[in-house]
């Protein structure tokens, strides 16, 4: 059953989208009327751009409602990623609208007609610019507050639209006071801006679908919180999977003293899981344990110091030393920038073998998550 926080999020996104729809419908009607009266292709393209915003908001609402579907056997983590798909649909709509606007503008460039802007046209454009900018800031702010990629995208698109309307305003001023006709060229410029914004949104949303890295700030805050437990000696191997905005599931590994009992480890693991869900809305499905023998602390610190000086190694963790069995087991995070990551791990293994010839060395390469 959805918690109150999730329900409130849906309600706010829905409310924001409805406001956007109503404002944009008003702008479409006003700009279309004055665009036809002035014979301005640029103003009509601007109205078309606002119409795509209406469609985008409708798609956002549809995606939001679909994402609310309860988990089922085929989708045990719910349907939150539908919000990302809806954002992609919005991007495609924007690209299509931009391409359509571009073709119409090119036609008018090839067969130019005279525009008849008036003082009322300039006043209307000034009002719409102010309205659109205010709407964009409002929607974008609500999107950030509620972790909605579709709302953030819609808000940024509305802010970008202000520059488009500003270009139309310049065209109107030049037409009235200097008798310079650049309306069709402004229309083409608007079309290119729309297409560019659409592709930027599309690529950004595709990153979420492909599996974008979890927010570093959130991950660092969670690790710092877990490190705050007295029993936890180190935190590493945090992996977070995104199943939609504010729907994260993951796992983490903690280092604990080897003298802790199984019951003590269970208690601290259970406490960490509960706190991660309550404080960060993150489901930690698994907490791995790495035991650290206090008798080998100095050796452990020396191994970490030696390996972290090797180029390409970002971090060394999960160091387990068995003095009786003469074995060293550890993980290293190799930078994505390392041209030959296997060679970096081989270098680390060779270095430890030379330093501890009596020990069996086992090194695992981790990703920089």
Short mmCIF file of C-alpha atoms in Angstrom, two decimals:
data_model
loop_
_atom_site.label_atom_id
_atom_site.label_comp_id
_atom_site.label_asym_id
_atom_site.label_seq_id
_atom_site.Cartn_x
_atom_site.Cartn_y
_atom_site.Cartn_z
CA UNK A 1 0.00 0.00 0.00
CA UNK A 2 1.37 3.44 -0.93
CA UNK A 3 2.53 5.64 1.94
CA UNK A 4 1.24 9.15 2.53
CA UNK A 5 4.41 10.74 1.14
CA UNK A 6 3.96 8.99 -2.22
CA UNK A 7 0.28 9.92 -2.40
CA UNK A 8 1.11 13.56 -1.67
CA UNK A 9 3.74 13.50 -4.41
CA UNK A 10 1.24 12.23 -6.98
CA UNK A 11 -1.29 14.84 -5.90
CA UNK A 12 1.21 17.71 -6.27
CA UNK A 13 2.42 16.54 -9.69
CA UNK A 14 -1.18 16.17 -10.91
CA UNK A 15 -2.11 19.62 -9.57
CA UNK A 16 0.95 21.22 -11.20
CA UNK A 17 0.28 19.54 -14.55
CA UNK A 18 -3.34 20.71 -14.57
CA UNK A 19 -2.23 24.30 -13.92
CA UNK A 20 0.21 24.00 -16.81
CA UNK A 21 -2.50 22.68 -19.12
CA UNK A 22 -4.91 25.51 -18.34
CA UNK A 23 -2.29 28.25 -18.71
CA UNK A 24 -0.96 26.84 -21.98
CA UNK A 25 -4.44 26.43 -23.48
CA UNK A 26 -5.02 30.11 -22.75
CA UNK A 27 -1.71 31.03 -24.40
CA UNK A 28 -2.48 28.88 -27.46
CA UNK A 29 -5.84 30.62 -27.99
CA UNK A 30 -4.46 34.15 -27.53
CA UNK A 31 -1.36 33.64 -29.69
CA UNK A 32 -3.34 31.89 -32.44
CA UNK A 33 -5.89 34.72 -32.66
CA UNK A 34 -3.27 37.47 -32.82
CA UNK A 35 -1.00 35.37 -35.05
CA UNK A 36 -3.76 34.98 -37.64
CA UNK A 37 -4.68 38.68 -37.38
CA UNK A 38 -1.06 39.70 -37.95
CA UNK A 39 -0.37 37.01 -40.56
CA UNK A 40 2.65 35.99 -38.47
CA UNK A 41 4.07 32.51 -38.98
CA UNK A 42 6.42 33.09 -36.03
CA UNK A 43 3.54 33.82 -33.66
CA UNK A 44 1.60 30.82 -34.93
CA UNK A 45 4.65 28.61 -34.43
CA UNK A 46 4.93 29.99 -30.92
CA UNK A 47 1.30 29.00 -30.34
CA UNK A 48 2.06 25.54 -31.73
CA UNK A 49 4.92 25.30 -29.27
CA UNK A 50 2.50 26.03 -26.42
CA UNK A 51 0.15 23.39 -27.80
CA UNK A 52 2.93 20.79 -27.52
CA UNK A 53 3.24 21.79 -23.87
CA UNK A 54 -0.46 20.98 -23.39
CA UNK A 55 0.03 17.57 -24.95
CA UNK A 56 3.18 17.05 -22.87
CA UNK A 57 1.27 17.78 -19.65
CA UNK A 58 -1.49 15.35 -20.64
CA UNK A 59 1.11 12.65 -21.32
CA UNK A 60 2.76 13.42 -17.97
CA UNK A 61 -0.54 12.92 -16.15
CA UNK A 62 -1.23 9.69 -18.04
CA UNK A 63 2.27 8.41 -17.19
CA UNK A 64 1.81 9.36 -13.57
CA UNK A 65 -1.51 7.51 -13.28
CA UNK A 66 -0.06 4.40 -14.93
CA UNK A 67 2.97 4.49 -12.63
CA UNK A 68 0.60 4.32 -9.65
CA UNK A 69 -0.41 0.76 -10.57
CA UNK A 70 0.28 -1.62 -7.73
CA UNK A 71 3.16 -4.12 -8.04
CA UNK A 72 2.23 -7.39 -9.71
CA UNK A 73 3.88 -10.72 -10.46
CA UNK A 74 5.59 -9.42 -13.60
CA UNK A 75 6.57 -6.08 -12.03
CA UNK A 76 7.27 -6.73 -8.33
CA UNK A 77 8.90 -3.29 -7.91
CA UNK A 78 5.89 -1.48 -9.32
CA UNK A 79 5.50 0.57 -12.48
CA UNK A 80 7.41 3.74 -11.54
CA UNK A 81 9.62 3.67 -14.64
CA UNK A 82 6.57 4.51 -16.75
CA UNK A 83 7.26 8.12 -15.72
CA UNK A 84 10.54 7.95 -17.63
CA UNK A 85 8.77 6.51 -20.66
CA UNK A 86 6.20 9.33 -20.54
CA UNK A 87 9.06 11.85 -20.49
CA UNK A 88 10.49 10.21 -23.64
CA UNK A 89 7.08 10.51 -25.33
CA UNK A 90 7.05 14.21 -24.40
CA UNK A 91 10.47 14.60 -26.02
CA UNK A 92 9.31 12.92 -29.23
CA UNK A 93 6.25 15.19 -29.37
CA UNK A 94 8.49 18.24 -28.98
CA UNK A 95 10.82 17.06 -31.77
CA UNK A 96 7.88 16.39 -34.10
CA UNK A 97 6.38 19.82 -33.39
CA UNK A 98 9.72 21.46 -34.06
CA UNK A 99 10.16 19.67 -37.37
CA UNK A 100 6.62 20.64 -38.45
CA UNK A 101 7.24 24.26 -37.50
CA UNK A 102 10.51 24.23 -39.41
CA UNK A 103 8.88 23.06 -42.65
CA UNK A 104 6.17 25.73 -42.39
CA UNK A 105 8.76 28.45 -41.79
CA UNK A 106 10.85 27.35 -44.76
CA UNK A 107 7.75 27.53 -46.95
CA UNK A 108 7.20 31.14 -45.89
CA UNK A 109 10.86 31.99 -46.49
CA UNK A 110 10.51 30.70 -50.04
CA UNK A 111 7.17 32.46 -50.52
CA UNK A 112 7.28 35.51 -48.21
CA UNK A 113 4.18 37.44 -47.12
CA UNK A 114 3.86 40.75 -45.27
CA UNK A 115 3.04 40.64 -41.56
CA UNK A 116 0.81 43.24 -39.89
CA UNK A 117 1.86 43.46 -36.26
CA UNK A 118 0.20 46.05 -34.02
CA UNK A 119 0.75 47.56 -30.61
CA UNK A 120 -1.70 45.00 -29.23
CA UNK A 121 0.52 42.22 -30.59
CA UNK A 122 3.49 43.59 -28.67
CA UNK A 123 1.45 43.88 -25.48
CA UNK A 124 0.17 40.32 -25.84
CA UNK A 125 3.71 39.02 -26.40
CA UNK A 126 4.99 40.82 -23.28
CA UNK A 127 2.18 39.35 -21.18
CA UNK A 128 2.73 35.83 -22.53
CA UNK A 129 6.50 36.01 -21.92
CA UNK A 130 5.95 36.98 -18.28
CA UNK A 131 3.25 34.34 -17.86
CA UNK A 132 5.31 31.58 -19.45
CA UNK A 133 8.43 32.41 -17.43
CA UNK A 134 6.46 32.38 -14.17
CA UNK A 135 4.81 29.09 -15.12
CA UNK A 136 8.16 27.53 -16.05
CA UNK A 137 9.78 28.43 -12.72
CA UNK A 138 6.74 27.17 -10.82
CA UNK A 139 6.60 23.82 -12.67
CA UNK A 140 10.37 23.25 -12.50
CA UNK A 141 10.41 24.01 -8.76
CA UNK A 142 7.52 21.59 -8.17
CA UNK A 143 9.33 18.98 -10.28
CA UNK A 144 12.48 19.21 -8.15
CA UNK A 145 10.45 19.12 -4.94
CA UNK A 146 8.68 15.95 -6.04
CA UNK A 147 11.49 14.26 -8.01
CA UNK A 148 9.51 14.28 -11.25
CA UNK A 149 11.72 14.25 -14.38
CA UNK A 150 8.71 14.95 -16.58
CA UNK A 151 7.76 18.07 -14.58
CA UNK A 152 11.34 19.33 -14.49
CA UNK A 153 11.54 18.88 -18.25
CA UNK A 154 8.21 20.68 -18.78
CA UNK A 155 9.30 23.55 -16.56
CA UNK A 156 12.61 23.98 -18.36
CA UNK A 157 10.83 23.79 -21.69
CA UNK A 158 8.48 26.60 -20.59
CA UNK A 159 11.45 28.77 -19.59
CA UNK A 160 13.09 28.08 -22.95
CA UNK A 161 9.84 29.12 -24.64
CA UNK A 162 10.31 32.62 -23.22
CA UNK A 163 13.35 33.08 -25.44
CA UNK A 164 11.27 31.96 -28.40
CA UNK A 165 8.52 34.45 -27.60
CA UNK A 166 11.18 37.12 -27.08
CA UNK A 167 12.44 36.47 -30.61
CA UNK A 168 8.89 36.88 -31.92
CA UNK A 169 8.66 40.17 -29.98
CA UNK A 170 11.86 41.42 -31.66
CA UNK A 171 10.38 40.45 -35.03
CA UNK A 172 7.20 42.41 -34.26
CA UNK A 173 9.13 45.51 -33.15
CA UNK A 174 11.31 45.45 -36.27
CA UNK A 175 8.23 45.02 -38.46
CA UNK A 176 6.34 47.96 -36.90
CA UNK A 177 9.16 50.49 -36.43
CA UNK A 178 11.74 49.54 -39.08
CA UNK A 179 9.55 47.75 -41.66
CA UNK A 180 11.99 44.84 -41.61
CA UNK A 181 10.36 41.45 -42.28
CA UNK A 182 12.20 38.63 -40.47
CA UNK A 183 9.10 36.79 -39.29
CA UNK A 184 9.71 33.61 -41.28
CA UNK A 185 13.34 33.45 -40.19
CA UNK A 186 12.30 33.84 -36.56
CA UNK A 187 9.83 31.02 -37.12
CA UNK A 188 12.65 28.81 -38.41
CA UNK A 189 14.81 29.77 -35.43
CA UNK A 190 11.97 28.79 -33.10
CA UNK A 191 11.65 25.45 -34.86
CA UNK A 192 15.36 24.71 -34.44
CA UNK A 193 15.17 25.65 -30.74
CA UNK A 194 12.22 23.33 -30.24
CA UNK A 195 14.02 20.44 -31.96
CA UNK A 196 17.18 21.02 -29.92
CA UNK A 197 15.22 21.06 -26.64
CA UNK A 198 13.43 17.87 -27.66
CA UNK A 199 16.64 15.96 -28.35
CA UNK A 200 18.25 17.16 -25.12
CA UNK A 201 15.22 15.94 -23.17
CA UNK A 202 15.19 12.64 -25.08
CA UNK A 203 18.86 11.88 -24.38
CA UNK A 204 18.47 12.82 -20.71
CA UNK A 205 15.46 10.52 -20.26
CA UNK A 206 17.16 7.67 -22.09
CA UNK A 207 19.94 7.84 -19.50
CA UNK A 208 17.37 7.14 -16.78
CA UNK A 209 15.95 4.20 -18.72
CA UNK A 210 19.41 2.77 -19.46
CA UNK A 211 20.41 3.02 -15.80
CA UNK A 212 21.89 6.35 -14.75
CA UNK A 213 24.22 6.43 -11.77
CA UNK A 214 22.39 6.99 -8.49
CA UNK A 215 22.59 10.52 -7.15
CA UNK A 216 26.04 10.84 -5.56
CA UNK A 217 24.85 13.23 -2.89
CA UNK A 218 22.12 10.83 -1.78
CA UNK A 219 24.52 7.87 -1.83
CA UNK A 220 27.13 9.79 0.19
CA UNK A 221 24.52 10.86 2.75
CA UNK A 222 23.29 7.28 3.15
CA UNK A 223 26.83 5.92 3.55
CA UNK A 224 27.69 8.66 6.04
CA UNK A 225 24.56 7.81 8.02
CA UNK A 226 25.38 4.10 8.12
CA UNK A 227 28.98 4.89 9.09
CA UNK A 228 27.61 6.74 12.09
CA UNK A 229 26.68 3.46 13.81
CA UNK A 230 29.29 2.60 16.40
CA UNK A 231 29.43 -1.04 15.30
CA UNK A 232 30.10 -0.16 11.64
CA UNK A 233 33.80 0.16 10.82
CA UNK A 234 33.39 0.93 7.10
CA UNK A 235 30.70 1.15 4.42
CA UNK A 236 31.20 0.15 0.79
CA UNK A 237 29.69 -1.59 -2.25
CA UNK A 238 26.52 0.51 -2.09
CA UNK A 239 24.42 -0.30 -5.15
CA UNK A 240 21.14 1.52 -5.84
CA UNK A 241 18.71 0.51 -8.58
CA UNK A 242 16.17 3.03 -9.82
CA UNK A 243 12.63 1.76 -10.37
CA UNK A 244 11.18 5.23 -10.92
CA UNK A 245 11.48 8.60 -9.18
CA UNK A 246 11.89 8.08 -5.43
CA UNK A 247 11.74 4.29 -5.88
CA UNK A 248 15.17 2.97 -5.01
CA UNK A 249 16.19 -0.54 -3.99
CA UNK A 250 19.74 -1.56 -3.26
CA UNK A 251 22.33 -3.32 -1.19
CA UNK A 252 25.38 -2.37 0.84
CA UNK A 253 28.31 -4.04 2.58
CA UNK A 254 29.44 -3.06 6.08
CA UNK A 255 32.67 -3.93 7.89
CA UNK A 256 32.21 -5.12 11.46
CA UNK A 257 34.50 -6.51 14.13
CA UNK A 258 35.03 -10.26 13.88
CA UNK A 259 34.13 -10.63 17.56
CA UNK A 260 30.52 -9.57 17.01
CA UNK A 261 27.94 -12.31 17.43
CA UNK A 262 25.45 -13.28 14.73
CA UNK A 263 22.65 -11.84 16.86
CA UNK A 264 24.45 -8.49 17.19
CA UNK A 265 25.05 -8.36 13.43
CA UNK A 266 21.38 -9.14 12.79
CA UNK A 267 20.24 -6.32 15.08
CA UNK A 268 22.45 -3.67 13.50
CA UNK A 269 21.54 -4.85 9.96
CA UNK A 270 17.83 -4.69 10.78
CA UNK A 271 18.24 -1.22 12.28
CA UNK A 272 20.08 0.05 9.18
CA UNK A 273 17.36 -1.31 6.86
CA UNK A 274 14.58 0.36 8.82
CA UNK A 275 16.39 3.70 9.01
CA UNK A 276 17.27 3.71 5.31
CA UNK A 277 13.60 3.26 4.44
CA UNK A 278 12.30 5.84 6.93
CA UNK A 279 14.93 8.54 6.37
CA UNK A 280 15.76 8.12 2.66
CA UNK A 281 12.87 6.05 1.22
CA UNK A 282 15.44 3.46 0.07
CA UNK A 283 14.80 -0.27 0.36
CA UNK A 284 18.04 -2.07 1.27
CA UNK A 285 17.22 -5.61 0.20
CA UNK A 286 20.54 -6.96 1.41
CA UNK A 287 23.32 -5.95 3.78
CA UNK A 288 26.55 -7.84 3.24
CA UNK A 289 28.99 -8.35 6.07
CA UNK A 290 32.78 -8.13 5.95
CA UNK A 291 34.47 -9.10 9.23
CA UNK A 292 37.59 -7.27 10.32
CA UNK A 293 40.06 -8.82 12.73
CA UNK A 294 41.38 -6.14 15.09
CA UNK A 295 44.68 -8.04 15.37
CA UNK A 296 45.43 -7.33 11.71
CA UNK A 297 44.39 -3.65 11.65
CA UNK A 298 47.90 -2.35 11.06
CA UNK A 299 48.44 -4.76 8.17
CA UNK A 300 45.04 -3.83 6.73
CA UNK A 301 45.82 -0.10 6.85
CA UNK A 302 49.21 -0.72 5.20
CA UNK A 303 47.60 -2.68 2.34
CA UNK A 304 45.07 0.09 1.70
CA UNK A 305 47.79 2.75 1.79
CA UNK A 306 49.97 0.84 -0.70
CA UNK A 307 47.23 0.06 -3.22
CA UNK A 308 45.53 3.47 -3.22
CA UNK A 309 48.79 4.97 -4.49
CA UNK A 310 48.51 2.92 -7.70
CA UNK A 311 47.26 4.95 -10.68
CA UNK A 312 43.75 3.93 -11.66
CA UNK A 313 42.68 2.65 -8.22
CA UNK A 314 40.09 4.92 -6.63
CA UNK A 315 39.40 2.95 -3.47
CA UNK A 316 40.34 -0.20 -1.58
CA UNK A 317 37.79 -1.82 0.73
CA UNK A 318 36.47 -5.09 2.05
CA UNK A 319 39.96 -6.14 3.17
CA UNK A 320 39.77 -9.50 4.90
CA UNK A 321 42.98 -10.96 6.29
CA UNK A 322 43.17 -14.52 7.58
CA UNK A 323 46.46 -14.78 9.41
CA UNK A 324 46.09 -18.51 10.11
CA UNK A 325 45.22 -19.42 6.52
CA UNK A 326 47.70 -16.85 5.17
CA UNK A 327 45.21 -15.24 2.79
CA UNK A 328 44.27 -11.69 1.82
CA UNK A 329 40.95 -10.98 0.15
CA UNK A 330 39.93 -7.48 -0.92
CA UNK A 331 38.04 -5.31 -3.42
CA UNK A 332 39.42 -2.43 -5.45
CA UNK A 333 37.47 0.22 -7.38
CA UNK A 334 39.17 0.90 -10.70
CA UNK A 335 38.49 4.20 -12.43
CA UNK A 336 36.38 4.14 -15.59
CA UNK A 337 39.13 6.29 -17.12
CA UNK A 338 41.71 3.51 -16.75
CA UNK A 339 42.60 2.36 -20.25
CA UNK A 340 43.56 -1.16 -19.13
CA UNK A 341 41.58 -1.98 -15.95
CA UNK A 342 42.76 -5.61 -15.87
CA UNK A 343 46.36 -4.41 -15.92
CA UNK A 344 45.63 -2.15 -12.93
CA UNK A 345 44.31 -5.13 -10.95
CA UNK A 346 47.31 -7.26 -12.02
CA UNK A 347 49.64 -4.49 -10.85
CA UNK A 348 47.93 -4.42 -7.46
CA UNK A 349 48.14 -8.21 -7.13
CA UNK A 350 51.83 -8.23 -8.07
CA UNK A 351 52.55 -5.44 -5.58
CA UNK A 352 50.90 -7.33 -2.71
CA UNK A 353 52.54 -10.62 -3.69
CA UNK A 354 55.95 -8.97 -3.46
CA UNK A 355 55.08 -7.38 -0.09
CA UNK A 356 53.44 -10.50 1.40
CA UNK A 357 54.98 -13.50 -0.39
CA UNK A 358 53.63 -16.00 2.16
CA UNK A 359 50.01 -14.99 1.54
CA UNK A 360 47.49 -16.01 -1.10
CA UNK A 361 46.18 -12.83 -2.72
CA UNK A 362 42.62 -12.56 -4.06
CA UNK A 363 41.60 -9.18 -5.53
CA UNK A 364 38.12 -8.39 -6.87
CA UNK A 365 37.51 -5.45 -9.19
CA UNK A 366 34.45 -3.34 -8.32
CA UNK A 367 32.71 -0.65 -10.35
CA UNK A 368 32.67 2.95 -9.23
CA UNK A 369 28.97 3.03 -8.29
#
